[in-house]
mmCIF file of C-alpha atoms in Angstrom:
data_model
loop_
_atom_site.group_PDB
_atom_site.id
_atom_site.type_symbol
_atom_site.label_atom_id
_atom_site.label_comp_id
_atom_site.label_asym_id
_atom_site.label_seq_id
_atom_site.Cartn_x
_atom_site.Cartn_y
_atom_site.Cartn_z
ATOM 1 C CA MET A 12 0.000 0.000 0.000
ATOM 2 C CA LYS A 13 1.722 3.148 -1.232
ATOM 3 C CA GLY A 14 1.989 5.792 1.421
ATOM 4 C CA LEU A 15 1.335 3.425 4.349
ATOM 5 C CA ASP A 16 3.467 4.440 7.325
ATOM 6 C CA TYR A 17 4.678 1.398 9.237
ATOM 7 C CA LYS A 18 4.939 3.451 12.428
ATOM 8 C CA TRP A 19 1.143 3.478 12.385
ATOM 9 C CA LEU A 20 1.110 -0.313 12.154
ATOM 10 C CA GLU A 21 3.737 -0.586 14.875
ATOM 11 C CA ALA A 22 1.506 1.459 17.158
ATOM 12 C CA LEU A 23 -1.529 -0.695 16.347
ATOM 13 C CA ASN A 24 0.441 -3.858 17.003
ATOM 14 C CA GLU A 25 1.634 -2.628 20.401
ATOM 15 C CA VAL A 26 -1.801 -1.364 21.430
ATOM 16 C CA MET A 27 -3.172 -4.844 20.804
ATOM 17 C CA ALA A 28 -0.207 -6.619 22.406
ATOM 18 C CA GLN A 29 -0.341 -4.445 25.536
ATOM 19 C CA GLN A 30 -4.146 -4.074 25.477
ATOM 20 C CA GLY A 31 -3.986 -0.352 26.044
ATOM 21 C CA PHE A 32 -2.688 2.954 24.685
ATOM 22 C CA GLU A 33 -0.691 3.907 27.773
ATOM 23 C CA PRO A 34 1.306 0.659 28.069
ATOM 24 C CA ALA A 35 1.845 0.728 24.286
ATOM 25 C CA ALA A 36 3.275 4.229 24.602
ATOM 26 C CA GLU A 37 5.667 3.051 27.336
ATOM 27 C CA LYS A 38 6.774 0.163 25.144
ATOM 28 C CA LEU A 39 7.393 2.470 22.164
ATOM 29 C CA PHE A 40 8.991 5.246 24.274
ATOM 30 C CA ILE A 41 6.537 7.849 22.980
ATOM 31 C CA SER A 42 3.610 9.700 24.511
ATOM 32 C CA GLN A 43 0.132 8.240 24.783
ATOM 33 C CA SER A 44 -1.186 11.046 22.584
ATOM 34 C CA ALA A 45 1.372 10.122 19.926
ATOM 35 C CA VAL A 46 0.097 6.533 19.925
ATOM 36 C CA SER A 47 -3.489 7.747 19.618
ATOM 37 C CA GLN A 48 -2.491 10.083 16.788
ATOM 38 C CA ARG A 49 -0.793 7.265 14.870
ATOM 39 C CA ILE A 50 -3.888 5.084 15.156
ATOM 40 C CA LYS A 51 -6.094 7.972 14.007
ATOM 41 C CA GLN A 52 -3.795 8.604 11.028
ATOM 42 C CA LEU A 53 -3.986 4.934 10.102
ATOM 43 C CA GLU A 54 -7.776 4.942 10.323
ATOM 44 C CA LYS A 55 -7.916 8.098 8.237
ATOM 45 C CA TYR A 56 -5.665 6.495 5.626
ATOM 46 C CA VAL A 57 -7.797 3.326 5.285
ATOM 47 C CA ALA A 58 -11.015 5.329 5.773
ATOM 48 C CA GLN A 59 -12.403 2.979 8.424
ATOM 49 C CA PRO A 60 -11.783 1.902 12.041
ATOM 50 C CA VAL A 61 -9.005 -0.557 12.785
ATOM 51 C CA LEU A 62 -9.873 -0.991 16.470
ATOM 52 C CA VAL A 63 -13.024 -1.736 18.416
ATOM 53 C CA ARG A 64 -12.452 0.445 21.464
ATOM 54 C CA GLU A 65 -13.957 -1.820 24.077
ATOM 55 C CA GLN A 66 -12.430 -3.961 26.786
ATOM 56 C CA PRO A 67 -10.728 -6.069 25.722
ATOM 57 C CA LEU A 68 -9.596 -4.139 22.657
ATOM 58 C CA ARG A 69 -10.403 -5.937 19.408
ATOM 59 C CA LEU A 70 -9.272 -5.537 15.834
ATOM 60 C CA THR A 71 -11.729 -4.854 13.059
ATOM 61 C CA PRO A 72 -11.461 -7.064 9.935
ATOM 62 C CA VAL A 73 -9.245 -4.498 8.211
ATOM 63 C CA GLY A 74 -7.230 -4.118 11.415
ATOM 64 C CA LYS A 75 -6.509 -7.866 11.377
ATOM 65 C CA LYS A 76 -5.283 -7.651 7.786
ATOM 66 C CA LEU A 77 -3.031 -4.705 8.595
ATOM 67 C CA ILE A 78 -1.565 -6.489 11.626
ATOM 68 C CA GLY A 79 -0.948 -9.519 9.420
ATOM 69 C CA LEU A 80 0.897 -7.368 6.885
ATOM 70 C CA TYR A 81 2.983 -5.768 9.634
ATOM 71 C CA ARG A 82 4.023 -9.100 11.123
ATOM 72 C CA LYS A 83 4.987 -10.508 7.736
ATOM 73 C CA VAL A 84 7.186 -7.489 7.124
ATOM 74 C CA CYS A 85 8.771 -7.842 10.577
ATOM 75 C CA VAL A 86 9.683 -11.493 9.993
ATOM 76 C CA LEU A 87 11.205 -10.744 6.587
ATOM 77 C CA GLU A 88 13.027 -7.686 7.894
ATOM 78 C CA GLU A 89 14.553 -9.518 10.862
ATOM 79 C CA GLU A 90 16.218 -11.944 8.470
ATOM 80 C CA LEU A 91 16.981 -9.667 5.537
ATOM 81 C CA LEU A 92 18.638 -6.695 7.273
ATOM 82 C CA PRO A 93 21.603 -8.627 8.772
ATOM 83 C CA GLU A 94 22.209 -10.159 5.343
ATOM 84 C CA LEU A 95 22.120 -6.768 3.598
ATOM 85 C CA LYS A 96 24.468 -5.256 6.170
ATOM 86 C CA ASN A 97 26.710 -8.329 6.112
ATOM 87 C CA GLU A 98 26.267 -8.695 9.846
ATOM 88 C CA PRO A 99 25.860 -11.895 11.873
ATOM 89 C CA VAL A 100 22.378 -12.722 13.113
ATOM 90 C CA THR A 101 22.480 -11.954 16.824
ATOM 91 C CA THR A 102 18.807 -12.119 17.765
ATOM 92 C CA PRO A 103 16.289 -14.870 16.977
ATOM 93 C CA VAL A 104 13.414 -14.253 14.582
ATOM 94 C CA THR A 105 10.030 -14.226 16.317
ATOM 95 C CA LEU A 106 7.582 -16.540 14.574
ATOM 96 C CA SER A 107 3.955 -17.249 15.531
ATOM 97 C CA ILE A 108 2.306 -20.529 14.568
ATOM 98 C CA ALA A 109 -1.021 -22.121 15.512
ATOM 99 C CA ALA A 110 -1.770 -25.733 16.382
ATOM 100 C CA ASN A 111 -4.321 -27.717 18.321
ATOM 101 C CA ALA A 112 -3.662 -29.218 21.744
ATOM 102 C CA ASP A 113 -3.320 -32.778 20.433
ATOM 103 C CA ALA A 114 -0.530 -31.776 18.047
ATOM 104 C CA LEU A 115 1.315 -30.037 20.888
ATOM 105 C CA ALA A 116 0.912 -33.075 23.146
ATOM 106 C CA THR A 117 2.219 -35.537 20.552
ATOM 107 C CA TRP A 118 4.336 -34.740 17.510
ATOM 108 C CA LEU A 119 4.752 -30.961 17.216
ATOM 109 C CA LEU A 120 7.534 -30.315 19.727
ATOM 110 C CA PRO A 121 9.662 -33.311 18.644
ATOM 111 C CA SER A 122 9.384 -32.106 15.047
ATOM 112 C CA LEU A 123 10.599 -28.623 15.997
ATOM 113 C CA SER A 124 13.369 -29.731 18.343
ATOM 114 C CA GLY A 125 16.241 -29.049 15.949
ATOM 115 C CA VAL A 126 14.910 -25.650 14.870
ATOM 116 C CA MET A 127 14.300 -24.538 18.446
ATOM 117 C CA LYS A 128 17.758 -25.665 19.574
ATOM 118 C CA SER A 129 19.393 -23.720 16.731
ATOM 119 C CA GLY A 130 18.684 -20.433 18.488
ATOM 120 C CA LYS A 131 17.558 -18.840 15.216
ATOM 121 C CA VAL A 132 13.881 -18.636 16.096
ATOM 122 C CA GLU A 133 11.714 -17.598 19.025
ATOM 123 C CA LEU A 134 8.418 -19.438 18.599
ATOM 124 C CA ASP A 135 5.050 -18.197 19.801
ATOM 125 C CA ILE A 136 2.807 -21.276 19.657
ATOM 126 C CA ASN A 137 -0.915 -20.485 19.774
ATOM 127 C CA ILE A 138 -3.022 -23.415 20.984
ATOM 128 C CA LEU A 139 -6.333 -23.182 19.147
ATOM 129 C CA THR A 140 -8.962 -25.372 17.583
ATOM 130 C CA GLU A 141 -8.185 -26.038 13.935
ATOM 131 C CA PHE A 142 -10.930 -23.700 12.733
ATOM 132 C CA ARG A 143 -9.575 -20.812 14.799
ATOM 133 C CA ALA A 144 -6.011 -21.670 13.768
ATOM 134 C CA ALA A 145 -6.973 -21.328 10.113
ATOM 135 C CA GLU A 146 -8.653 -17.995 10.832
ATOM 136 C CA LYS A 147 -5.503 -16.715 12.551
ATOM 137 C CA LEU A 148 -3.457 -17.588 9.462
ATOM 138 C CA LYS A 149 -6.026 -16.027 7.154
ATOM 139 C CA ASN A 150 -5.832 -12.812 9.165
ATOM 140 C CA GLY A 151 -2.035 -12.855 9.116
ATOM 141 C CA GLU A 152 -1.788 -13.211 12.891
ATOM 142 C CA VAL A 153 0.335 -16.360 12.572
ATOM 143 C CA SER A 154 2.819 -17.510 9.921
ATOM 144 C CA GLY A 155 1.657 -21.120 9.823
ATOM 145 C CA ALA A 156 -1.152 -23.308 11.140
ATOM 146 C CA ILE A 157 -2.142 -26.958 11.502
ATOM 147 C CA SER A 158 -5.549 -27.634 9.951
ATOM 148 C CA GLN A 159 -7.815 -30.379 8.624
ATOM 149 C CA GLU A 160 -8.624 -28.130 5.667
ATOM 150 C CA LYS A 161 -6.910 -29.323 2.482
ATOM 151 C CA ASP A 162 -7.292 -26.270 0.239
ATOM 152 C CA PRO A 163 -4.773 -23.459 0.852
ATOM 153 C CA MET A 164 -5.941 -20.020 1.860
ATOM 154 C CA PRO A 165 -5.132 -17.036 -0.383
ATOM 155 C CA GLY A 166 -1.414 -16.300 -0.319
ATOM 156 C CA CYS A 167 -0.639 -19.567 1.472
ATOM 157 C CA VAL A 168 0.563 -23.095 0.706
ATOM 158 C CA SER A 169 -1.016 -26.290 2.070
ATOM 159 C CA GLU A 170 1.163 -29.361 2.637
ATOM 160 C CA TYR A 171 -0.177 -32.784 3.619
ATOM 161 C CA LEU A 172 1.377 -34.100 6.831
ATOM 162 C CA GLY A 173 -0.357 -37.380 7.543
ATOM 163 C CA ARG A 174 -3.295 -38.889 9.391
ATOM 164 C CA ILE A 175 -4.255 -38.746 13.061
ATOM 165 C CA ASP A 176 -5.968 -41.889 14.352
ATOM 166 C CA TYR A 177 -7.998 -41.643 17.558
ATOM 167 C CA LEU A 178 -8.810 -44.738 19.596
ATOM 168 C CA CYS A 179 -11.738 -45.054 21.972
ATOM 169 C CA VAL A 180 -10.097 -46.139 25.233
ATOM 170 C CA ALA A 181 -10.834 -46.745 28.893
ATOM 171 C CA SER A 182 -9.102 -48.237 31.904
ATOM 172 C CA PRO A 183 -9.743 -51.822 33.047
ATOM 173 C CA ALA A 184 -11.416 -50.421 36.189
ATOM 174 C CA PHE A 185 -13.780 -48.271 34.092
ATOM 175 C CA ILE A 186 -14.720 -51.268 31.954
ATOM 176 C CA GLN A 187 -15.395 -53.387 35.030
ATOM 177 C CA LEU A 188 -17.555 -50.653 36.565
ATOM 178 C CA TYR A 189 -19.558 -49.527 33.549
ATOM 179 C CA LEU A 190 -19.177 -51.885 30.594
ATOM 180 C CA THR A 191 -19.486 -55.421 31.963
ATOM 181 C CA GLU A 192 -22.338 -56.157 29.553
ATOM 182 C CA GLY A 193 -20.332 -55.093 26.515
ATOM 183 C CA VAL A 194 -19.569 -52.004 24.479
ATOM 184 C CA THR A 195 -22.561 -50.843 22.477
ATOM 185 C CA ALA A 196 -24.005 -47.500 21.414
ATOM 186 C CA GLN A 197 -26.488 -47.751 24.269
ATOM 187 C CA SER A 198 -23.846 -48.482 26.898
ATOM 188 C CA LEU A 199 -21.488 -45.725 25.683
ATOM 189 C CA MET A 200 -24.309 -43.191 25.711
ATOM 190 C CA LYS A 201 -24.905 -43.863 29.406
ATOM 191 C CA VAL A 202 -21.387 -43.678 30.806
ATOM 192 C CA PRO A 203 -19.085 -40.685 31.510
ATOM 193 C CA ALA A 204 -17.300 -39.208 28.509
ATOM 194 C CA VAL A 205 -15.111 -36.139 27.953
ATOM 195 C CA ARG A 206 -14.785 -33.367 25.390
ATOM 196 C CA PHE A 207 -12.156 -30.675 24.854
ATOM 197 C CA ASP A 208 -14.588 -27.743 24.735
ATOM 198 C CA GLN A 209 -18.156 -26.873 23.771
ATOM 199 C CA TYR A 210 -17.261 -27.070 20.080
ATOM 200 C CA ASP A 211 -15.784 -30.565 20.327
ATOM 201 C CA THR A 212 -18.237 -33.096 18.876
ATOM 202 C CA MET A 213 -15.690 -35.814 18.184
ATOM 203 C CA TYR A 214 -17.102 -38.520 20.416
ATOM 204 C CA LYS A 215 -20.640 -37.891 19.153
ATOM 205 C CA GLU A 216 -19.406 -38.146 15.570
ATOM 206 C CA PHE A 217 -17.549 -41.332 16.496
ATOM 207 C CA LEU A 218 -20.738 -42.919 17.808
ATOM 208 C CA MET A 219 -22.723 -41.773 14.780
ATOM 209 C CA THR A 220 -20.109 -43.154 12.377
ATOM 210 C CA HIS A 221 -19.605 -46.547 13.983
ATOM 211 C CA PHE A 222 -22.896 -47.175 15.801
ATOM 212 C CA GLY A 223 -25.333 -45.168 13.729
ATOM 213 C CA ALA A 224 -26.864 -43.176 16.568
ATOM 214 C CA PHE A 225 -26.300 -40.686 19.325
ATOM 215 C CA ASP A 226 -29.067 -39.853 21.748
ATOM 216 C CA GLY A 227 -27.348 -40.016 25.083
ATOM 217 C CA ASN A 228 -27.894 -38.128 28.303
ATOM 218 C CA ASN A 229 -24.616 -39.098 29.887
ATOM 219 C CA VAL A 230 -22.166 -37.030 31.888
ATOM 220 C CA CYS A 231 -19.688 -35.345 29.545
ATOM 221 C CA HIS A 232 -16.804 -33.552 31.231
ATOM 222 C CA THR A 233 -15.140 -30.567 29.531
ATOM 223 C CA VAL A 234 -11.363 -30.598 29.922
ATOM 224 C CA ARG A 235 -9.154 -28.324 27.808
ATOM 225 C CA SER A 236 -5.988 -30.402 27.943
ATOM 226 C CA SER A 237 -4.874 -33.363 25.843
ATOM 227 C CA GLU A 238 -2.633 -34.629 28.640
ATOM 228 C CA ALA A 239 -5.595 -34.507 31.036
ATOM 229 C CA PHE A 240 -7.607 -36.726 28.674
ATOM 230 C CA VAL A 241 -5.020 -39.446 29.222
ATOM 231 C CA ARG A 242 -5.113 -38.933 32.995
ATOM 232 C CA LEU A 243 -8.926 -39.069 33.055
ATOM 233 C CA ALA A 244 -8.869 -42.342 31.167
ATOM 234 C CA LEU A 245 -6.128 -43.844 33.353
ATOM 235 C CA GLU A 246 -7.989 -42.870 36.526
ATOM 236 C CA GLY A 247 -11.211 -44.472 35.286
ATOM 237 C CA MET A 248 -13.154 -41.201 35.253
ATOM 238 C CA ALA A 249 -14.315 -41.392 31.636
ATOM 239 C CA TYR A 250 -13.832 -43.123 28.338
ATOM 240 C CA CYS A 251 -11.920 -40.973 25.875
ATOM 241 C CA LEU A 252 -10.959 -40.594 22.240
ATOM 242 C CA ILE A 253 -7.176 -40.105 22.284
ATOM 243 C CA PRO A 254 -4.581 -40.068 19.478
ATOM 244 C CA GLN A 255 -3.037 -43.521 19.198
ATOM 245 C CA ILE A 256 0.479 -42.085 19.046
ATOM 246 C CA GLN A 257 -0.100 -40.471 22.449
ATOM 247 C CA ILE A 258 -0.943 -43.657 24.343
ATOM 248 C CA GLU A 259 1.080 -46.443 22.720
ATOM 249 C CA LYS A 260 2.879 -47.210 26.005
ATOM 250 C CA GLU A 261 -0.359 -47.257 28.027
ATOM 251 C CA LEU A 262 -1.954 -49.600 25.484
ATOM 252 C CA ALA A 263 1.073 -51.892 25.478
ATOM 253 C CA ASP A 264 1.165 -52.287 29.257
ATOM 254 C CA GLY A 265 -2.603 -52.703 29.590
ATOM 255 C CA ARG A 266 -3.329 -49.570 31.580
ATOM 256 C CA LEU A 267 -5.632 -48.452 28.757
ATOM 257 C CA ILE A 268 -7.720 -50.692 26.521
ATOM 258 C CA ASP A 269 -9.121 -50.021 23.068
ATOM 259 C CA ILE A 270 -12.783 -50.715 23.816
ATOM 260 C CA THR A 271 -13.905 -50.569 20.167
ATOM 261 C CA PRO A 272 -11.238 -52.588 18.291
ATOM 262 C CA GLY A 273 -11.142 -51.814 14.584
ATOM 263 C CA LYS A 274 -13.161 -48.629 15.044
ATOM 264 C CA THR A 275 -11.196 -45.389 14.908
ATOM 265 C CA TYR A 276 -11.845 -41.702 14.394
ATOM 266 C CA SER A 277 -9.354 -40.446 11.818
ATOM 267 C CA TYR A 278 -8.675 -37.323 9.819
ATOM 268 C CA PRO A 279 -5.855 -35.911 7.664
ATOM 269 C CA ILE A 280 -3.895 -32.861 8.762
ATOM 270 C CA TYR A 281 -2.173 -30.173 6.726
ATOM 271 C CA TRP A 282 0.452 -27.527 7.374
ATOM 272 C CA HIS A 283 -0.649 -24.169 5.972
ATOM 273 C CA HIS A 284 1.954 -21.427 5.734
ATOM 274 C CA TRP A 285 2.706 -18.160 3.992
ATOM 275 C CA GLN A 286 3.604 -18.559 0.337
ATOM 276 C CA LEU A 287 6.386 -16.010 0.736
ATOM 277 C CA GLU A 288 8.628 -17.854 3.150
ATOM 278 C CA SER A 289 11.510 -16.436 5.108
ATOM 279 C CA GLY A 290 14.503 -18.631 5.880
ATOM 280 C CA VAL A 291 13.291 -19.453 9.377
ATOM 281 C CA LEU A 292 9.737 -20.253 8.252
ATOM 282 C CA ARG A 293 11.209 -22.500 5.566
ATOM 283 C CA ASP A 294 13.240 -24.288 8.265
ATOM 284 C CA VAL A 295 10.112 -24.733 10.391
ATOM 285 C CA THR A 296 8.163 -26.055 7.390
ATOM 286 C CA GLN A 297 10.881 -28.545 6.477
ATOM 287 C CA ALA A 298 11.133 -29.718 10.095
ATOM 288 C CA ILE A 299 7.370 -30.259 10.421
ATOM 289 C CA THR A 300 6.859 -31.953 7.049
ATOM 290 C CA GLY A 301 9.967 -34.118 7.362
ATOM 291 C CA PHE A 302 9.066 -35.372 10.836
ATOM 292 C CA THR A 303 5.383 -36.057 10.290
ATOM 293 C CA ARG A 304 5.866 -37.929 7.023
ATOM 294 C CA SER A 305 8.069 -40.442 8.820
ATOM 295 C CA HIS A 306 6.162 -40.580 12.131
ATOM 296 C CA LEU A 307 2.467 -40.237 11.242
ATOM 297 C CA PRO A 308 0.350 -42.722 9.275
ATOM 298 C CA GLN A 309 0.223 -41.639 5.638
#
């Protein structure tokens, strides 16, 4: 955008990061009125608001796009300037990515181990549902995101990573207490289950897919932690759908049992990232794709 002053975008970014004009001013070493003036100049330039001035402060749709542009420029600049000046890279590049909790609990960190140990990148990992992760990438708030969506978003590339297989598991004590007469749709719809949040319909979809019905009135706990799902199952508090790669040891030693053998809940996952990659984002992409293609079912 010709004529766009990146000091305006810097001010907008800090106002959102600090959730206030005064702390943003302190961060930028300018006055609060100067921050306000920069935001007003930006809004005048785009002829519409970029902020919803409520608590908490929120970006408007155009504000999200402008923040996305600013962060892309920052990532590219952090890598390009040392090269242009023929100077060694002394500070890591800050990179934001989005993933769901299951990815973080299983394969994501091992895949990024080498990149993180290199000292070249400072990762900001946003833990979000896959729908929200895709939205963050679309708005430019993150550089890459894990998603079930195959088709790339505008300006992005989508790369297939593999398949995640969920098993329906419970502890021997849970089976003895609740499922002595067998595992059926009727029995599963009467016993305690667990979901990640109010948008998580995985176990209902599992029952619909493999048993053809869901009309239960059972207790369904809401627990926003993949690791806690495993603990709930081990303690006999609920039956759970858990990624197979997360519980291979527990299955092998009998602490968890696949209560619906041959019936899984599976979906493919994709790594979406900016089409214009910086060196660090390229390293992250290669690390993720290389690891998952050798560790996840294809």
